[in-house]
C-alpha cells in the first residue's frame, strides 16, 4: 500500500515562560492510502501540533515529513493543494452563507467559478447541507457547522483530509452522522488522518491508529493488534473496605496467572491470561483471606488498557492532568 | 494570474461583509459628520487668532477630518481579523494555496473602498457649508489618504495576527491612536504648536499627510510639502505591507 503521510523523527518545541516545552519529540508514523488513521491521546499530548506541522501551518523544527508525495519542508505549496484541513475551530466564514463559503474555498484552490459552483452543489447534496446552505454560517447549529467544515475541507478533492478533533462538542446523534460521513469519504478514496481523545472513536472509526503521549508515539497498529499485544483480559475488583486494597495487591501479586496489577482509588485492576479460569480462583483466594469483594468485572482489553499499559495512566485521568484547553 | 484573482475574491468578500453589518456603515459616516457638526463651530470663533492660517475654517479642518477617517478605518482593520482568527477562518486561508499577499490585500482594499465612499459623501456634504472643492487637489489628496489607510490597516492586521486576541490589539491601538492624532495637527493645525512639538510631529507619518492635504485643499498641487508627503508615504506603505505579508506567510503558532 502506498503511504500518503510519512514522518521521520518529527520534532517541535515551543518557548514558554517556564522554559522550552517539547511538544513533539520524534514522531514516526505513516498513513496508508485510503486509510482512516486515528491519532489518539490526551489533550496536550502533541497531536494537534503534529497535525499542524503536516498541514503546513507550523514550521517543522527537525525531522522529515512527506505528505501526498511532497516534502512538507521543501514544497509546502504543493502539499497545500493536495491536503484538506479542518481545525478544531472549524473555519466557516461567519458572515457568508454556506454555499458562498464553499464557492470561495473552491476558487481559492484554483477552481474556475463554474467548477466551484458545480462542486458546491454536489457537496450540498452529498453532505445534506441543502436545508441551511443558503443561510449565514453564524446561524448554524454545532452539527450543521461541522458538516460545512468537512465540506470546506474536501471542496478541492484533496488526497488527504486532516480532521482535528472532529467530533468534540457534538451530541451523540451528530457524532454518529459525522462518523458515517467520514466512512463514506474514506470509501470514496480520500485518506483521512484524524485526531481524537475519544477511545471509542479511535477504536470504531479508524482502520489503524497511533497512541500519543507527551509528544511521543507509544503504540501504533490496528485496534485489534494493539489489544492483542496486551494478550490479557482485565479484571476490575472493588473491595468492601479501602484498607483491604494494599493487602489484596500483595496477595494477588504472588499468583502466577496475574500478569500485571494496578491500584486505582478504591479498586484494583488485574491483567490475567484467561479471565474465565481466573475469576473463581480470585474469588476463593480473596474470600479465604477475609477480604470482602463488592463487585468484580471481567472485560476484554480496551484501548484504555492499551494506553494504561504503555503510559502507566488511564486516558481519562491523563486528560485531566494535562495543560488546560485543546491548544497543544 | 492567481494572485490577482485571489485579491479580487477576498476583496469582494470584504465589501459584501461590510454591507452585512450595516452598523459599520452607519458609524463610518456618522463619526466624521459629528466632527463637522460639533467641532467646526468652535473653530469659527478661533479664526483670526495669532498663528491660525488665514483660510476658511472648513477648508482648514476638512482635510484633517478626511485623514482622521482614513486613519480610523486603517487602525480598525485588525479587529475583524481577530474574529476571523478565532473562527479558524484565517488558518483555513493559510492552509490553502491562496496568495499570502492577497490575504492581506483583500481586506485592506475593501476597507479602502468603503473609506473612499464615505470620504466622497462627507466632501459632498461639506460643500454647501462653505468647503471650497478643488477637484485636482482632491484627487491627489485621495491618493495620499489611500496610502495612509494602507499603512495603518496593514499594521493593524499584522498586529492582530501576532497578538491573536482583541484586548491586546485594542490596548496597542489605543496607545498609538492618541499620540498619532495629537501630533498630526488633525484637529488644530500644528502651526499653533511650539517648536519642540512640531519637531516631534515630523516623526509622525500622519502629520505629512495632513499638512499636504491642507495645501491640496487650496488647489495647489506642486508644493514641496505634497512632494515630501509622497516621499515618505510611498516607501512606508511598501515596507509596512511587505512586513504584514511576511507575518501572514510565517505560519502562526
Coordinates of N, CA, C and O in Angstrom, one line a residue, chain B residues 34-138:
Chain B
X34 N -20.3 64.1 12.8 CA -20.3 64.7 14.1 C -19.2 65.7 14.3 O -19.4 66.7 14.9
X35 N -18.0 65.3 13.8 CA -16.9 66.2 13.9 C -17.2 67.5 13.2 O -17.0 68.6 13.7
X36 N -17.8 67.4 12.0 CA -18.1 68.6 11.2 C -19.2 69.4 12.0 O -19.1 70.6 12.1
X37 N -20.2 68.7 12.5 CA -21.3 69.5 13.1 C -20.9 70.0 14.5 O -21.3 71.1 14.8
X38 N -20.1 69.3 15.3 CA -19.9 69.7 16.7 C -18.5 70.3 16.9 O -18.2 70.8 18.0
X39 N -17.6 70.2 16.0 CA -16.3 70.8 16.2 C -16.0 72.1 15.4 O -15.4 73.0 15.9
X40 N -16.5 72.1 14.1 CA -16.3 73.2 13.3 C -16.8 74.5 13.9 O -16.1 75.6 13.8
X41 N -18.0 74.5 14.6 CA -18.4 75.8 15.2 C -17.4 76.4 16.2 O -17.3 77.6 16.3
X42 N -16.7 75.5 16.9 CA -15.7 76.0 17.9 C -14.6 76.7 17.1 O -14.1 77.8 17.6
X43 N -14.2 76.2 16.0 CA -13.1 76.8 15.2 C -13.5 78.1 14.7 O -12.7 79.0 14.5
X44 N -14.8 78.3 14.3 CA -15.3 79.6 13.7 C -14.8 80.7 14.6 O -14.3 81.8 14.1
X45 N -14.9 80.5 15.9 CA -14.6 81.6 16.9 C -13.1 81.8 17.1 O -12.7 82.8 17.6
X46 N -12.3 80.8 16.7 CA -10.9 80.9 16.9 C -10.2 81.5 15.7 O -9.1 82.1 15.8
X47 N -10.9 81.5 14.5 CA -10.3 82.0 13.3 C -9.9 83.5 13.5 O -10.5 84.3 14.2
X48 N -8.7 83.8 13.0 CA -8.2 85.1 13.2 C -7.2 85.2 14.4 O -6.5 86.2 14.6
X49 N -7.2 84.2 15.3 CA -6.2 84.2 16.4 C -4.8 84.1 15.8 O -4.6 83.6 14.7
X50 N -3.8 84.5 16.6 CA -2.4 84.5 16.1 C -2.0 83.1 15.8 O -2.3 82.2 16.6
X51 N -1.4 82.9 14.7 CA -0.9 81.5 14.3 C -1.9 80.7 13.5 O -1.6 79.7 12.9
X52 N -3.1 81.2 13.5 CA -4.2 80.5 12.8 C -4.1 80.8 11.3 O -4.1 82.0 10.9
X53 N -4.0 79.8 10.4 CA -3.9 80.2 9.0 C -5.1 80.9 8.5 O -6.2 80.7 8.9
X54 N -4.8 81.9 7.6 CA -5.9 82.7 7.1 C -6.7 82.1 6.0 O -6.8 82.5 4.9
X55 N -7.4 81.0 6.3 CA -8.3 80.4 5.3 C -9.7 80.2 6.0 O -9.8 80.4 7.2
X56 N -10.6 79.8 5.1 CA -11.9 79.4 5.7 C -11.8 78.2 6.6 O -11.0 77.3 6.3
X57 N -12.5 78.3 7.7 CA -12.4 77.2 8.7 C -12.5 75.8 8.1 O -11.8 74.9 8.4
X58 N -13.5 75.6 7.3 CA -13.8 74.3 6.8 C -12.7 73.8 5.8 O -12.4 72.6 5.8
X59 N -12.1 74.8 5.1 CA -11.0 74.4 4.2 C -9.8 73.9 5.0 O -9.0 73.1 4.6
X60 N -9.7 74.4 6.2 CA -8.6 74.1 7.1 C -8.9 72.7 7.8 O -8.0 71.9 8.0
X61 N -10.1 72.6 8.2 CA -10.5 71.5 9.1 C -10.8 70.2 8.3 O -10.5 69.1 8.8
X62 N -11.5 70.3 7.2 CA -12.0 69.1 6.5 C -10.8 68.2 6.1 O -10.9 67.0 6.2
X63 N -9.7 68.7 5.5 CA -8.6 67.8 5.1 C -8.1 67.0 6.3 O -7.8 65.8 6.2
X64 N -8.2 67.6 7.5 CA -7.8 66.8 8.7 C -8.8 65.7 9.0 O -8.4 64.6 9.3
X65 N -10.1 66.1 8.9 CA -11.1 65.1 9.2 C -11.0 63.9 8.2 O -11.1 62.7 8.6
X66 N -10.7 64.2 7.0 CA -10.5 63.1 6.0 C -9.4 62.2 6.3 O -9.5 61.0 6.2
X67 N -8.3 62.8 6.8 CA -7.1 62.0 7.3 C -7.5 61.1 8.5 O -7.1 60.0 8.6
X68 N -8.3 61.7 9.3 CA -8.8 61.0 10.5 C -9.6 59.8 10.1 O -9.5 58.7 10.7
X69 N -10.5 60.0 9.1 CA -11.3 58.8 8.7 C -10.4 57.7 8.1 O -10.6 56.5 8.4
X70 N -9.4 58.1 7.3 CA -8.5 57.0 6.7 C -7.8 56.3 7.8 O -7.6 55.1 7.9
X71 N -7.3 57.1 8.8 CA -6.5 56.6 9.9 C -7.4 55.6 10.7 O -7.0 54.5 11.1
X72 N -8.6 56.1 11.0 CA -9.6 55.3 11.8 C -9.9 54.0 11.2 O -9.9 52.9 11.8
X73 N -10.2 54.0 9.9 CA -10.6 52.7 9.2 C -9.3 51.8 9.2 O -9.5 50.6 9.3
X74 N -8.2 52.4 9.0 CA -6.9 51.6 8.9 C -6.7 50.9 10.2 O -6.6 49.7 10.3
X75 N -6.7 51.7 11.3 CA -6.4 51.0 12.6 C -7.5 50.0 13.0 O -7.2 49.1 13.7
X76 N -8.7 50.2 12.5 CA -9.8 49.3 12.8 C -9.7 48.0 12.1 O -10.4 47.0 12.4
X77 N -8.9 47.9 11.0 CA -8.9 46.7 10.1 C -8.6 45.4 10.8 O -9.1 44.4 10.5
X78 N -7.7 45.5 11.8 CA -7.2 44.3 12.5 C -8.3 43.6 13.3 O -8.2 42.4 13.6
X79 N -9.3 44.4 13.8 CA -10.3 43.8 14.7 C -11.1 42.8 14.0 O -11.4 41.7 14.6
X80 N -11.5 43.0 12.8 CA -12.2 41.9 12.0 C -11.4 40.7 11.9 O -11.9 39.6 12.0
X81 N -10.1 40.9 11.7 CA -9.2 39.7 11.6 C -9.1 38.9 12.9 O -9.1 37.7 12.8
X82 N -9.2 39.6 14.0 CA -9.2 38.8 15.3 C -10.4 37.8 15.3 O -10.2 36.7 15.7
X83 N -11.5 38.3 14.9 CA -12.7 37.4 14.9 C -12.5 36.2 13.9 O -12.9 35.1 14.1
X84 N -11.8 36.6 12.8 CA -11.6 35.5 11.8 C -10.6 34.5 12.3 O -10.7 33.3 12.0
X85 N -9.6 35.0 13.0 CA -8.6 34.1 13.6 C -9.4 33.1 14.6 O -9.2 31.9 14.5
X86 N -10.2 33.7 15.4 CA -10.9 32.9 16.4 C -11.9 31.9 15.8 O -12.1 30.8 16.3
X87 N -12.4 32.2 14.6 CA -13.4 31.3 13.9 C -12.6 30.3 13.1 O -13.2 29.4 12.5
X88 N -11.3 30.4 13.1 CA -10.5 29.4 12.3 C -10.4 29.8 10.8 O -9.8 29.0 10.1
X89 N -11.0 30.9 10.5 CA -11.0 31.3 9.1 C -9.6 31.6 8.5 O -9.3 31.2 7.4
X90 N -8.9 32.4 9.4 CA -7.5 32.8 9.0 C -6.7 31.5 8.7 O -6.0 31.5 7.7
X91 N -6.8 30.6 9.6 CA -6.0 29.3 9.4 C -6.4 28.6 8.2 O -5.6 28.0 7.5
X92 N -7.7 28.6 7.9 CA -8.2 27.9 6.7 C -7.6 28.6 5.5 O -7.2 27.9 4.5
X93 N -7.4 29.9 5.5 CA -6.8 30.6 4.3 C -5.3 30.2 4.3 O -4.8 30.1 3.2
X94 N -4.7 30.2 5.4 CA -3.2 29.9 5.5 C -2.9 28.5 5.0 O -1.8 28.3 4.5
X95 N -3.8 27.6 5.2 CA -3.5 26.2 4.8 C -3.9 26.0 3.3 O -3.5 25.0 2.7
X96 N -4.5 27.0 2.7 CA -4.9 26.9 1.3 C -3.8 27.5 0.4 O -2.9 28.2 1.0
X97 N -3.8 27.2 -0.9 CA -2.7 27.8 -1.7 C -2.9 29.3 -2.1 O -2.2 29.8 -2.9
X98 N -3.9 29.9 -1.4 CA -4.2 31.3 -1.7 C -2.9 32.2 -1.5 O -2.2 31.9 -0.5
X99 N -2.7 33.2 -2.3 CA -1.6 34.1 -2.2 C -1.6 34.8 -0.8 O -2.6 35.3 -0.4
X100 N -0.5 34.8 -0.1 CA -0.4 35.5 1.2 C -0.6 37.0 1.0 O -1.2 37.6 1.9
X101 N -0.1 37.5 0.0 CA -0.3 39.0 -0.3 C -1.8 39.2 -0.4 O -2.3 40.2 0.1
X102 N -2.5 38.3 -1.1 CA -4.0 38.5 -1.3 C -4.7 38.5 0.1 O -5.7 39.2 0.3
X103 N -4.2 37.6 1.0 CA -4.9 37.5 2.3 C -4.9 38.9 3.0 O -5.8 39.3 3.7
X104 N -3.8 39.6 2.8 CA -3.7 41.0 3.4 C -4.4 42.0 2.5 O -5.2 42.8 3.0
X105 N -4.2 41.9 1.2 CA -4.7 43.0 0.3 C -6.2 43.0 0.2 O -6.8 44.0 0.0
X106 N -6.8 41.8 0.3 CA -8.3 41.7 0.1 C -9.0 42.6 1.1 O -9.7 43.6 0.8
X107 N -8.8 42.4 2.4 CA -9.4 43.3 3.4 C -9.0 44.7 3.4 O -9.8 45.6 3.6
X108 N -7.7 44.9 3.1 CA -7.2 46.3 3.0 C -7.9 47.1 1.9 O -8.4 48.2 2.1
X109 N -8.0 46.5 0.7 CA -8.7 47.2 -0.4 C -10.2 47.4 -0.1 O -10.7 48.4 -0.5
X110 N -10.8 46.4 0.5 CA -12.3 46.7 0.7 C -12.5 47.8 1.8 O -13.4 48.6 1.6
X111 N -11.6 47.8 2.8 CA -11.7 48.9 3.7 C -11.4 50.3 3.0 O -12.1 51.3 3.3
X112 N -10.4 50.2 2.1 CA -10.1 51.5 1.3 C -11.3 51.9 0.5 O -11.6 53.1 0.5
X113 N -12.0 51.0 -0.1 CA -13.1 51.3 -1.0 C -14.2 52.0 -0.1 O -14.8 53.0 -0.5
X114 N -14.5 51.4 1.0 CA -15.6 52.0 1.8 C -15.2 53.3 2.3 O -16.0 54.3 2.4
X115 N -13.9 53.5 2.7 CA -13.5 54.8 3.2 C -13.6 55.9 2.1 O -14.0 57.0 2.3
X116 N -13.3 55.5 0.8 CA -13.4 56.4 -0.3 C -14.9 56.8 -0.5 O -15.2 58.0 -0.7
X117 N -15.7 55.8 -0.3 CA -17.2 56.2 -0.5 C -17.6 57.2 0.6 O -18.2 58.2 0.3
X118 N -17.2 56.9 1.8 CA -17.6 57.8 2.9 C -16.9 59.2 2.7 O -17.6 60.2 2.9
X119 N -15.7 59.2 2.2 CA -15.0 60.5 2.0 C -15.7 61.3 1.0 O -15.9 62.5 1.2
X120 N -16.1 60.7 -0.1 CA -16.8 61.5 -1.1 C -18.1 62.0 -0.6 O -18.5 63.2 -0.8
X121 N -18.8 61.2 0.2 CA -20.0 61.7 0.8 C -19.8 62.9 1.7 O -20.6 63.8 1.7
X122 N -18.8 62.8 2.6 CA -18.5 63.9 3.5 C -18.2 65.2 2.8 O -18.6 66.3 3.1
X123 N -17.3 65.0 1.7 CA -16.9 66.2 1.0 C -18.2 66.8 0.3 O -18.4 68.1 0.4
X124 N -19.0 66.0 -0.2 CA -20.3 66.5 -0.8 C -21.1 67.2 0.2 O -21.7 68.3 -0.1
X125 N -21.2 66.7 1.4 CA -22.0 67.4 2.5 C -21.4 68.7 2.9 O -22.0 69.7 3.1
X126 N -20.0 68.8 2.9 CA -19.3 69.9 3.4 C -19.4 71.1 2.4 O -19.3 72.3 2.8
X127 N -19.5 70.8 1.1 CA -19.5 71.9 0.1 C -20.6 73.0 0.4 O -20.2 74.2 0.4
X128 N -21.8 72.6 0.6 CA -22.8 73.6 0.9 C -22.5 74.5 2.1 O -23.0 75.6 2.3
X129 N -21.7 73.9 3.0 CA -21.4 74.6 4.3 C -20.2 75.5 4.1 O -19.6 76.0 5.1
X130 N -19.6 75.6 2.9 CA -18.5 76.5 2.7 C -17.2 75.9 2.4 O -16.2 76.6 2.3
X131 N -17.1 74.6 2.2 CA -15.9 74.0 1.8 C -15.7 74.3 0.3 O -16.6 74.1 -0.5
X132 N -14.5 74.8 -0.1 CA -14.2 75.0 -1.5 C -13.5 73.8 -2.1 O -12.3 73.5 -1.7
X133 N -14.2 73.1 -3.0 CA -13.6 72.0 -3.6 C -12.7 72.3 -4.8 O -13.1 73.0 -5.7
X134 N -11.5 71.8 -4.8 CA -10.6 71.9 -5.9 C -10.3 70.5 -6.4 O -9.6 69.7 -5.7
X135 N -10.9 70.1 -7.5 CA -11.0 68.7 -7.9 C -9.7 68.0 -8.0 O -9.5 67.0 -7.4
X136 N -8.7 68.7 -8.7 CA -7.4 68.1 -9.0 C -6.7 67.8 -7.6 O -6.2 66.7 -7.4
X137 N -6.8 68.8 -6.8 CA -6.1 68.7 -5.5 C -6.8 67.6 -4.7 O -6.1 66.8 -4.0
X138 N -8.1 67.5 -4.8 CA -8.8 66.5 -4.0 C -8.4 65.1 -4.5 O -8.3 64.2 -3.7

